PDB file of C-alpha atoms in Angstrom:
ATOM      1  CA  ASP A   1       0.000   0.000   0.000  1.00  0.00           C
ATOM      2  CA  GLY A   2       1.278   3.456  -0.869  1.00  0.00           C
ATOM      3  CA  GLY A   3       1.324   6.037   1.832  1.00  0.00           C
ATOM      4  CA  ILE A   4       3.104   8.133   4.374  1.00  0.00           C
ATOM      5  CA  THR A   5       4.323   6.333   7.459  1.00  0.00           C
ATOM      6  CA  GLN A   6       5.162   8.070  10.676  1.00  0.00           C
ATOM      7  CA  SER A   7       6.748   6.381  13.629  1.00  0.00           C
ATOM      8  CA  PRO A   8       6.390   5.982  16.473  1.00  0.00           C
ATOM      9  CA  LYS A   9       2.727   6.728  17.114  1.00  0.00           C
ATOM     10  CA  TYR A  10       3.444   7.801  20.704  1.00  0.00           C
ATOM     11  CA  LEU A  11       6.729   9.125  22.028  1.00  0.00           C
ATOM     12  CA  PHE A  12       7.708  10.123  25.535  1.00  0.00           C
ATOM     13  CA  ARG A  13      10.853  12.053  26.354  1.00  0.00           C
ATOM     14  CA  LYS A  14      12.403  13.900  29.222  1.00  0.00           C
ATOM     15  CA  GLU A  15      12.943  17.619  28.963  1.00  0.00           C
ATOM     16  CA  GLY A  16      16.349  18.506  27.562  1.00  0.00           C
ATOM     17  CA  GLN A  17      16.585  15.523  25.223  1.00  0.00           C
ATOM     18  CA  ASN A  18      16.541  15.752  21.474  1.00  0.00           C
ATOM     19  CA  VAL A  19      14.141  13.413  19.731  1.00  0.00           C
ATOM     20  CA  THR A  20      13.745  12.466  16.068  1.00  0.00           C
ATOM     21  CA  LEU A  21      10.395  11.681  14.475  1.00  0.00           C
ATOM     22  CA  SER A  22      10.413   9.479  11.429  1.00  0.00           C
ATOM     23  CA  CYS A  23       8.478  10.126   8.220  1.00  0.00           C
ATOM     24  CA  GLU A  24       8.759   7.795   5.219  1.00  0.00           C
ATOM     25  CA  GLN A  25       6.772   7.845   1.987  1.00  0.00           C
ATOM     26  CA  ASN A  26       6.478   5.588  -1.039  1.00  0.00           C
ATOM     27  CA  LEU A  27       4.210   7.887  -3.052  1.00  0.00           C
ATOM     28  CA  ASN A  28       7.088   9.437  -4.983  1.00  0.00           C
ATOM     29  CA  HIS A  29       6.092  12.882  -3.728  1.00  0.00           C
ATOM     30  CA  ASP A  30       8.683  15.588  -4.221  1.00  0.00           C
ATOM     31  CA  ALA A  31       7.213  17.876  -1.585  1.00  0.00           C
ATOM     32  CA  MET A  32       7.000  16.932   2.068  1.00  0.00           C
ATOM     33  CA  TYR A  33       5.840  18.901   5.103  1.00  0.00           C
ATOM     34  CA  TRP A  34       5.943  18.829   8.869  1.00  0.00           C
ATOM     35  CA  TYR A  35       3.101  20.345  10.878  1.00  0.00           C
ATOM     36  CA  ARG A  36       2.381  20.658  14.530  1.00  0.00           C
ATOM     37  CA  GLN A  37      -1.125  20.653  16.008  1.00  0.00           C
ATOM     38  CA  ASP A  38      -1.993  21.714  19.530  1.00  0.00           C
ATOM     39  CA  PRO A  39      -5.425  21.319  21.163  1.00  0.00           C
ATOM     40  CA  GLY A  40      -7.812  23.979  19.949  1.00  0.00           C
ATOM     41  CA  GLN A  41      -5.314  25.271  17.400  1.00  0.00           C
ATOM     42  CA  GLY A  42      -4.929  24.798  13.718  1.00  0.00           C
ATOM     43  CA  LEU A  43      -2.094  23.180  11.839  1.00  0.00           C
ATOM     44  CA  ARG A  44       1.132  25.141  12.008  1.00  0.00           C
ATOM     45  CA  LEU A  45       3.905  24.578   9.489  1.00  0.00           C
ATOM     46  CA  ILE A  46       7.317  23.719  10.916  1.00  0.00           C
ATOM     47  CA  TYR A  47       9.406  22.880   7.843  1.00  0.00           C
ATOM     48  CA  TYR A  48       8.839  21.832   4.280  1.00  0.00           C
ATOM     49  CA  SER A  49      10.930  20.399   1.497  1.00  0.00           C
ATOM     50  CA  GLN A  50      10.152  20.652  -2.196  1.00  0.00           C
ATOM     51  CA  ILE A  51      13.055  18.574  -3.409  1.00  0.00           C
ATOM     52  CA  VAL A  52      15.818  16.342  -2.112  1.00  0.00           C
ATOM     53  CA  ASN A  53      18.620  18.175  -0.282  1.00  0.00           C
ATOM     54  CA  ASP A  54      16.529  21.305   0.061  1.00  0.00           C
ATOM     55  CA  PHE A  55      14.178  22.453   2.797  1.00  0.00           C
ATOM     56  CA  GLN A  56      12.634  25.695   4.004  1.00  0.00           C
ATOM     57  CA  LYS A  57      11.531  26.997   7.373  1.00  0.00           C
ATOM     58  CA  GLY A  58       7.851  27.253   8.013  1.00  0.00           C
ATOM     59  CA  ASP A  59       6.085  29.500  10.471  1.00  0.00           C
ATOM     60  CA  ILE A  60       7.394  27.890  13.673  1.00  0.00           C
ATOM     61  CA  ALA A  61      10.806  26.404  12.816  1.00  0.00           C
ATOM     62  CA  GLU A  62      12.617  27.494  15.967  1.00  0.00           C
ATOM     63  CA  GLY A  63      13.754  24.529  18.014  1.00  0.00           C
ATOM     64  CA  TYR A  64      13.329  22.062  15.149  1.00  0.00           C
ATOM     65  CA  SER A  65      15.591  20.682  12.444  1.00  0.00           C
ATOM     66  CA  VAL A  66      15.041  18.482   9.400  1.00  0.00           C
ATOM     67  CA  SER A  67      16.985  16.703   6.691  1.00  0.00           C
ATOM     68  CA  ARG A  68      16.036  15.507   3.231  1.00  0.00           C
ATOM     69  CA  GLU A  69      18.837  13.245   2.084  1.00  0.00           C
ATOM     70  CA  LYS A  70      16.540  11.056   0.040  1.00  0.00           C
ATOM     71  CA  LYS A  71      13.131  11.517  -1.510  1.00  0.00           C
ATOM     72  CA  GLU A  72      11.443   8.917   0.649  1.00  0.00           C
ATOM     73  CA  SER A  73      12.487  10.254   4.011  1.00  0.00           C
ATOM     74  CA  PHE A  74      11.956  13.554   5.855  1.00  0.00           C
ATOM     75  CA  PRO A  75      12.805  13.137   9.557  1.00  0.00           C
ATOM     76  CA  LEU A  76      12.103  15.886  12.073  1.00  0.00           C
ATOM     77  CA  THR A  77      14.288  16.471  15.119  1.00  0.00           C
ATOM     78  CA  VAL A  78      12.753  18.237  18.073  1.00  0.00           C
ATOM     79  CA  THR A  79      15.643  19.794  19.941  1.00  0.00           C
ATOM     80  CA  SER A  80      15.937  20.826  23.558  1.00  0.00           C
ATOM     81  CA  ALA A  81      15.649  24.437  22.350  1.00  0.00           C
ATOM     82  CA  GLN A  82      11.958  23.931  21.549  1.00  0.00           C
ATOM     83  CA  LYS A  83      10.126  25.499  24.489  1.00  0.00           C
ATOM     84  CA  ASN A  84       6.838  23.607  24.251  1.00  0.00           C
ATOM     85  CA  PRO A  85       7.509  20.374  22.374  1.00  0.00           C
ATOM     86  CA  THR A  86       4.490  18.418  23.586  1.00  0.00           C
ATOM     87  CA  ALA A  87       2.136  18.253  20.603  1.00  0.00           C
ATOM     88  CA  PHE A  88       0.717  16.158  17.788  1.00  0.00           C
ATOM     89  CA  TYR A  89       3.169  16.104  14.867  1.00  0.00           C
ATOM     90  CA  LEU A  90       1.962  15.444  11.353  1.00  0.00           C
ATOM     91  CA  CYS A  91       4.021  14.679   8.275  1.00  0.00           C
ATOM     92  CA  ALA A  92       2.493  15.157   4.836  1.00  0.00           C
ATOM     93  CA  GLY A  93       3.413  14.990   1.190  1.00  0.00           C
ATOM     94  CA  ARG A  94       1.958  16.102  -2.082  1.00  0.00           C
ATOM     95  CA  ALA A  95       2.515  15.261  -5.702  1.00  0.00           C
ATOM     96  CA  THR A  96       2.421  18.746  -7.272  1.00  0.00           C
ATOM     97  CA  TYR A  97       2.121  22.267  -5.979  1.00  0.00           C
ATOM     98  CA  ASN A  98      -1.624  22.298  -6.633  1.00  0.00           C
ATOM     99  CA  SER A  99      -2.329  18.837  -5.243  1.00  0.00           C
ATOM    100  CA  PRO A 100      -3.843  18.192  -1.839  1.00  0.00           C
ATOM    101  CA  LEU A 101      -1.699  16.984   1.026  1.00  0.00           C
ATOM    102  CA  HIS A 102      -1.703  13.386   2.171  1.00  0.00           C
ATOM    103  CA  PHE A 103      -0.886  12.885   5.818  1.00  0.00           C
ATOM    104  CA  GLY A 104       0.751  10.207   7.851  1.00  0.00           C
ATOM    105  CA  ASN A 105      -0.973   8.960  11.011  1.00  0.00           C
ATOM    106  CA  GLY A 106       0.920  11.391  13.187  1.00  0.00           C
ATOM    107  CA  THR A 107       3.212  11.133  16.193  1.00  0.00           C
ATOM    108  CA  ARG A 108       2.008  12.280  19.571  1.00  0.00           C
ATOM    109  CA  LEU A 109       5.029  13.569  21.500  1.00  0.00           C
ATOM    110  CA  THR A 110       4.936  14.124  25.231  1.00  0.00           C
ATOM    111  CA  VAL A 111       7.863  15.787  26.948  1.00  0.00           C
ATOM    112  CA  THR A 112       7.961  15.887  30.738  1.00  0.00           C
TER     113      THR A 112
ATOM    114  CA  ARG B   1      -8.458  39.514   9.533  1.00  0.00           C
ATOM    115  CA  LYS B   2      -7.239  35.922   9.407  1.00  0.00           C
ATOM    116  CA  GLU B   3      -6.147  34.591   6.037  1.00  0.00           C
ATOM    117  CA  VAL B   4      -8.623  31.717   6.226  1.00  0.00           C
ATOM    118  CA  GLU B   5     -11.615  31.833   8.543  1.00  0.00           C
ATOM    119  CA  GLN B   6     -14.156  29.228   9.536  1.00  0.00           C
ATOM    120  CA  ASP B   7     -17.016  29.291  11.999  1.00  0.00           C
ATOM    121  CA  PRO B   8     -15.727  26.995  14.770  1.00  0.00           C
ATOM    122  CA  GLY B   9     -19.195  25.747  15.660  1.00  0.00           C
ATOM    123  CA  PRO B  10     -20.046  23.359  17.104  1.00  0.00           C
ATOM    124  CA  PHE B  11     -22.843  22.545  14.740  1.00  0.00           C
ATOM    125  CA  ASN B  12     -25.250  20.103  16.362  1.00  0.00           C
ATOM    126  CA  VAL B  13     -27.662  18.555  13.884  1.00  0.00           C
ATOM    127  CA  PRO B  14     -29.983  15.544  13.908  1.00  0.00           C
ATOM    128  CA  GLU B  15     -29.386  12.575  11.673  1.00  0.00           C
ATOM    129  CA  GLY B  16     -30.715  13.196   8.201  1.00  0.00           C
ATOM    130  CA  ALA B  17     -30.288  16.954   8.353  1.00  0.00           C
ATOM    131  CA  THR B  18     -28.563  19.068   5.754  1.00  0.00           C
ATOM    132  CA  VAL B  19     -25.738  21.234   7.054  1.00  0.00           C
ATOM    133  CA  ALA B  20     -23.511  23.771   5.333  1.00  0.00           C
ATOM    134  CA  PHE B  21     -20.154  25.253   6.296  1.00  0.00           C
ATOM    135  CA  ASN B  22     -18.471  28.282   4.826  1.00  0.00           C
ATOM    136  CA  CYS B  23     -14.820  29.202   4.722  1.00  0.00           C
ATOM    137  CA  THR B  24     -13.638  32.682   3.752  1.00  0.00           C
ATOM    138  CA  TYR B  25     -10.178  33.546   2.502  1.00  0.00           C
ATOM    139  CA  SER B  26      -8.453  36.885   2.158  1.00  0.00           C
ATOM    140  CA  ASN B  27      -5.936  36.419  -0.652  1.00  0.00           C
ATOM    141  CA  SER B  28      -7.467  36.690  -4.088  1.00  0.00           C
ATOM    142  CA  ALA B  29      -4.401  34.993  -5.593  1.00  0.00           C
ATOM    143  CA  SER B  30      -5.467  31.674  -4.083  1.00  0.00           C
ATOM    144  CA  GLN B  31      -5.226  28.868  -6.588  1.00  0.00           C
ATOM    145  CA  SER B  32      -6.654  25.701  -5.159  1.00  0.00           C
ATOM    146  CA  PHE B  33      -8.956  24.749  -2.342  1.00  0.00           C
ATOM    147  CA  PHE B  34      -9.669  21.638  -0.336  1.00  0.00           C
ATOM    148  CA  TRP B  35     -11.902  20.303   2.411  1.00  0.00           C
ATOM    149  CA  TYR B  36     -10.484  17.879   4.951  1.00  0.00           C
ATOM    150  CA  ARG B  37     -12.118  15.901   7.689  1.00  0.00           C
ATOM    151  CA  GLN B  38     -10.357  15.326  10.994  1.00  0.00           C
ATOM    152  CA  ASP B  39     -11.548  12.919  13.642  1.00  0.00           C
ATOM    153  CA  CYS B  40     -10.516  13.382  17.245  1.00  0.00           C
ATOM    154  CA  ARG B  41      -6.809  12.629  17.754  1.00  0.00           C
ATOM    155  CA  LYS B  42      -6.366  11.515  14.153  1.00  0.00           C
ATOM    156  CA  GLU B  43      -4.713  12.971  11.097  1.00  0.00           C
ATOM    157  CA  PRO B  44      -6.697  15.137   8.644  1.00  0.00           C
ATOM    158  CA  LYS B  45      -8.031  13.197   5.672  1.00  0.00           C
ATOM    159  CA  LEU B  46      -8.882  14.708   2.326  1.00  0.00           C
ATOM    160  CA  LEU B  47     -12.624  14.925   1.851  1.00  0.00           C
ATOM    161  CA  MET B  48     -12.683  16.672  -1.502  1.00  0.00           C
ATOM    162  CA  SER B  49     -11.004  19.218  -3.682  1.00  0.00           C
ATOM    163  CA  VAL B  50     -13.053  22.272  -4.610  1.00  0.00           C
ATOM    164  CA  TYR B  51     -13.338  23.084  -8.284  1.00  0.00           C
ATOM    165  CA  SER B  52     -14.376  26.381  -9.829  1.00  0.00           C
ATOM    166  CA  SER B  53     -17.580  24.942 -11.244  1.00  0.00           C
ATOM    167  CA  GLY B  54     -18.499  23.227  -7.999  1.00  0.00           C
ATOM    168  CA  ASN B  55     -18.347  19.500  -7.447  1.00  0.00           C
ATOM    169  CA  GLU B  56     -20.276  16.756  -5.756  1.00  0.00           C
ATOM    170  CA  ASP B  57     -19.247  13.472  -4.197  1.00  0.00           C
ATOM    171  CA  GLY B  58     -22.208  11.502  -2.931  1.00  0.00           C
ATOM    172  CA  ARG B  59     -23.806  13.450  -0.093  1.00  0.00           C
ATOM    173  CA  PHE B  60     -21.113  16.133  -0.174  1.00  0.00           C
ATOM    174  CA  THR B  61     -21.116  19.219  -2.385  1.00  0.00           C
ATOM    175  CA  ALA B  62     -18.348  21.796  -2.540  1.00  0.00           C
ATOM    176  CA  GLN B  63     -18.669  25.253  -4.055  1.00  0.00           C
ATOM    177  CA  LEU B  64     -16.223  28.043  -4.764  1.00  0.00           C
ATOM    178  CA  ASN B  65     -17.188  31.704  -4.977  1.00  0.00           C
ATOM    179  CA  ARG B  66     -14.148  33.652  -6.143  1.00  0.00           C
ATOM    180  CA  ALA B  67     -15.962  36.986  -6.254  1.00  0.00           C
ATOM    181  CA  SER B  68     -16.841  36.805  -2.574  1.00  0.00           C
ATOM    182  CA  GLN B  69     -13.768  34.756  -1.693  1.00  0.00           C
ATOM    183  CA  TYR B  70     -15.313  31.820   0.066  1.00  0.00           C
ATOM    184  CA  ILE B  71     -15.737  28.102  -0.324  1.00  0.00           C
ATOM    185  CA  SER B  72     -18.577  26.047   1.056  1.00  0.00           C
ATOM    186  CA  LEU B  73     -19.279  22.450   1.975  1.00  0.00           C
ATOM    187  CA  LEU B  74     -22.800  21.055   2.012  1.00  0.00           C
ATOM    188  CA  ILE B  75     -23.551  17.732   3.657  1.00  0.00           C
ATOM    189  CA  ARG B  76     -26.922  16.175   2.881  1.00  0.00           C
ATOM    190  CA  ASP B  77     -28.635  13.408   4.846  1.00  0.00           C
ATOM    191  CA  SER B  78     -26.155  13.644   7.722  1.00  0.00           C
ATOM    192  CA  LYS B  79     -24.960  10.403   9.293  1.00  0.00           C
ATOM    193  CA  LEU B  80     -23.659   9.823  12.794  1.00  0.00           C
ATOM    194  CA  SER B  81     -20.320   9.000  11.196  1.00  0.00           C
ATOM    195  CA  ASP B  82     -20.097  12.508   9.738  1.00  0.00           C
ATOM    196  CA  SER B  83     -19.346  13.838  13.224  1.00  0.00           C
ATOM    197  CA  ALA B  84     -15.862  15.340  12.955  1.00  0.00           C
ATOM    198  CA  THR B  85     -14.022  18.598  12.466  1.00  0.00           C
ATOM    199  CA  TYR B  86     -14.013  19.941   8.912  1.00  0.00           C
ATOM    200  CA  LEU B  87     -10.977  21.919   7.829  1.00  0.00           C
ATOM    201  CA  CYS B  88     -10.702  24.119   4.793  1.00  0.00           C
ATOM    202  CA  VAL B  89      -7.355  24.693   3.119  1.00  0.00           C
ATOM    203  CA  VAL B  90      -6.369  27.363   0.654  1.00  0.00           C
ATOM    204  CA  ASN B  91      -3.337  27.037  -1.591  1.00  0.00           C
ATOM    205  CA  TYR B  92      -1.765  30.372  -2.428  1.00  0.00           C
ATOM    206  CA  ALA B  93       0.167  31.148  -5.550  1.00  0.00           C
ATOM    207  CA  GLY B  94       3.678  32.409  -5.175  1.00  0.00           C
ATOM    208  CA  ASN B  95       7.131  31.032  -4.755  1.00  0.00           C
ATOM    209  CA  ASN B  96       6.390  28.799  -1.801  1.00  0.00           C
ATOM    210  CA  ARG B  97       2.846  27.963  -2.823  1.00  0.00           C
ATOM    211  CA  LYS B  98       1.845  28.076   0.775  1.00  0.00           C
ATOM    212  CA  LEU B  99      -1.079  26.187   2.184  1.00  0.00           C
ATOM    213  CA  ILE B 100      -3.185  28.099   4.669  1.00  0.00           C
ATOM    214  CA  TRP B 101      -5.387  26.085   7.019  1.00  0.00           C
ATOM    215  CA  GLY B 102      -8.571  27.147   8.712  1.00  0.00           C
ATOM    216  CA  LEU B 103      -9.057  26.214  12.353  1.00  0.00           C
ATOM    217  CA  GLY B 104     -11.929  23.922  11.504  1.00  0.00           C
ATOM    218  CA  THR B 105     -15.664  23.633  12.076  1.00  0.00           C
ATOM    219  CA  SER B 106     -16.877  21.031  14.532  1.00  0.00           C
ATOM    220  CA  LEU B 107     -19.903  18.967  13.540  1.00  0.00           C
ATOM    221  CA  ALA B 108     -21.855  16.673  15.838  1.00  0.00           C
ATOM    222  CA  VAL B 109     -24.613  14.591  14.264  1.00  0.00           C
ATOM    223  CA  ASN B 110     -27.044  13.359  16.885  1.00  0.00           C
ATOM    224  CA  PRO B 111     -29.360  10.327  16.795  1.00  0.00           C
TER     225      PRO B 111
END
């Protein structure tokens, strides 16, 4: 089955630790995105990548980093510099710039 | 004014009712539009794209009004399973072709 796979589904970390969220796709999408969703808030864009080896900051990139070494993979690292890392993280991809996004199942990160 | 605005609801309707949501956008350079459905603690799932001439998919109808800068979603014969949050998304033209998300409209269909 084609799709976007995020892992793990739930992640628990202690404050001060970096953590990397995985996002893999087999849809051959050039563009991939990372969003964060907090209760009662909309989706906020963290980073996006339109092509391998290139990525751009979104609206809330501080405290996050990404890499795009291959088309299929777009991991997100939540660093200790992120002040409020507890959230629902969603990875998405799309085929063309006018196509809709397709999301992975999300990773729910809890930092205590 | 927010770039994309939706009435947050909640909309409480009985089974079988017809319900309509609107979503207004501020940038006239918007190119494409979508409706997503999001269930509690799940990822958003594409419900339908919105085409200029309007489009229908079963009980769902989407319309675009470029002059007044809004899109709409009509749900006929509501089912219990339609209970969810409905998000509108606007794709802007420009170098980054940014997607702007509404905050969503909550729908509860009651027996």
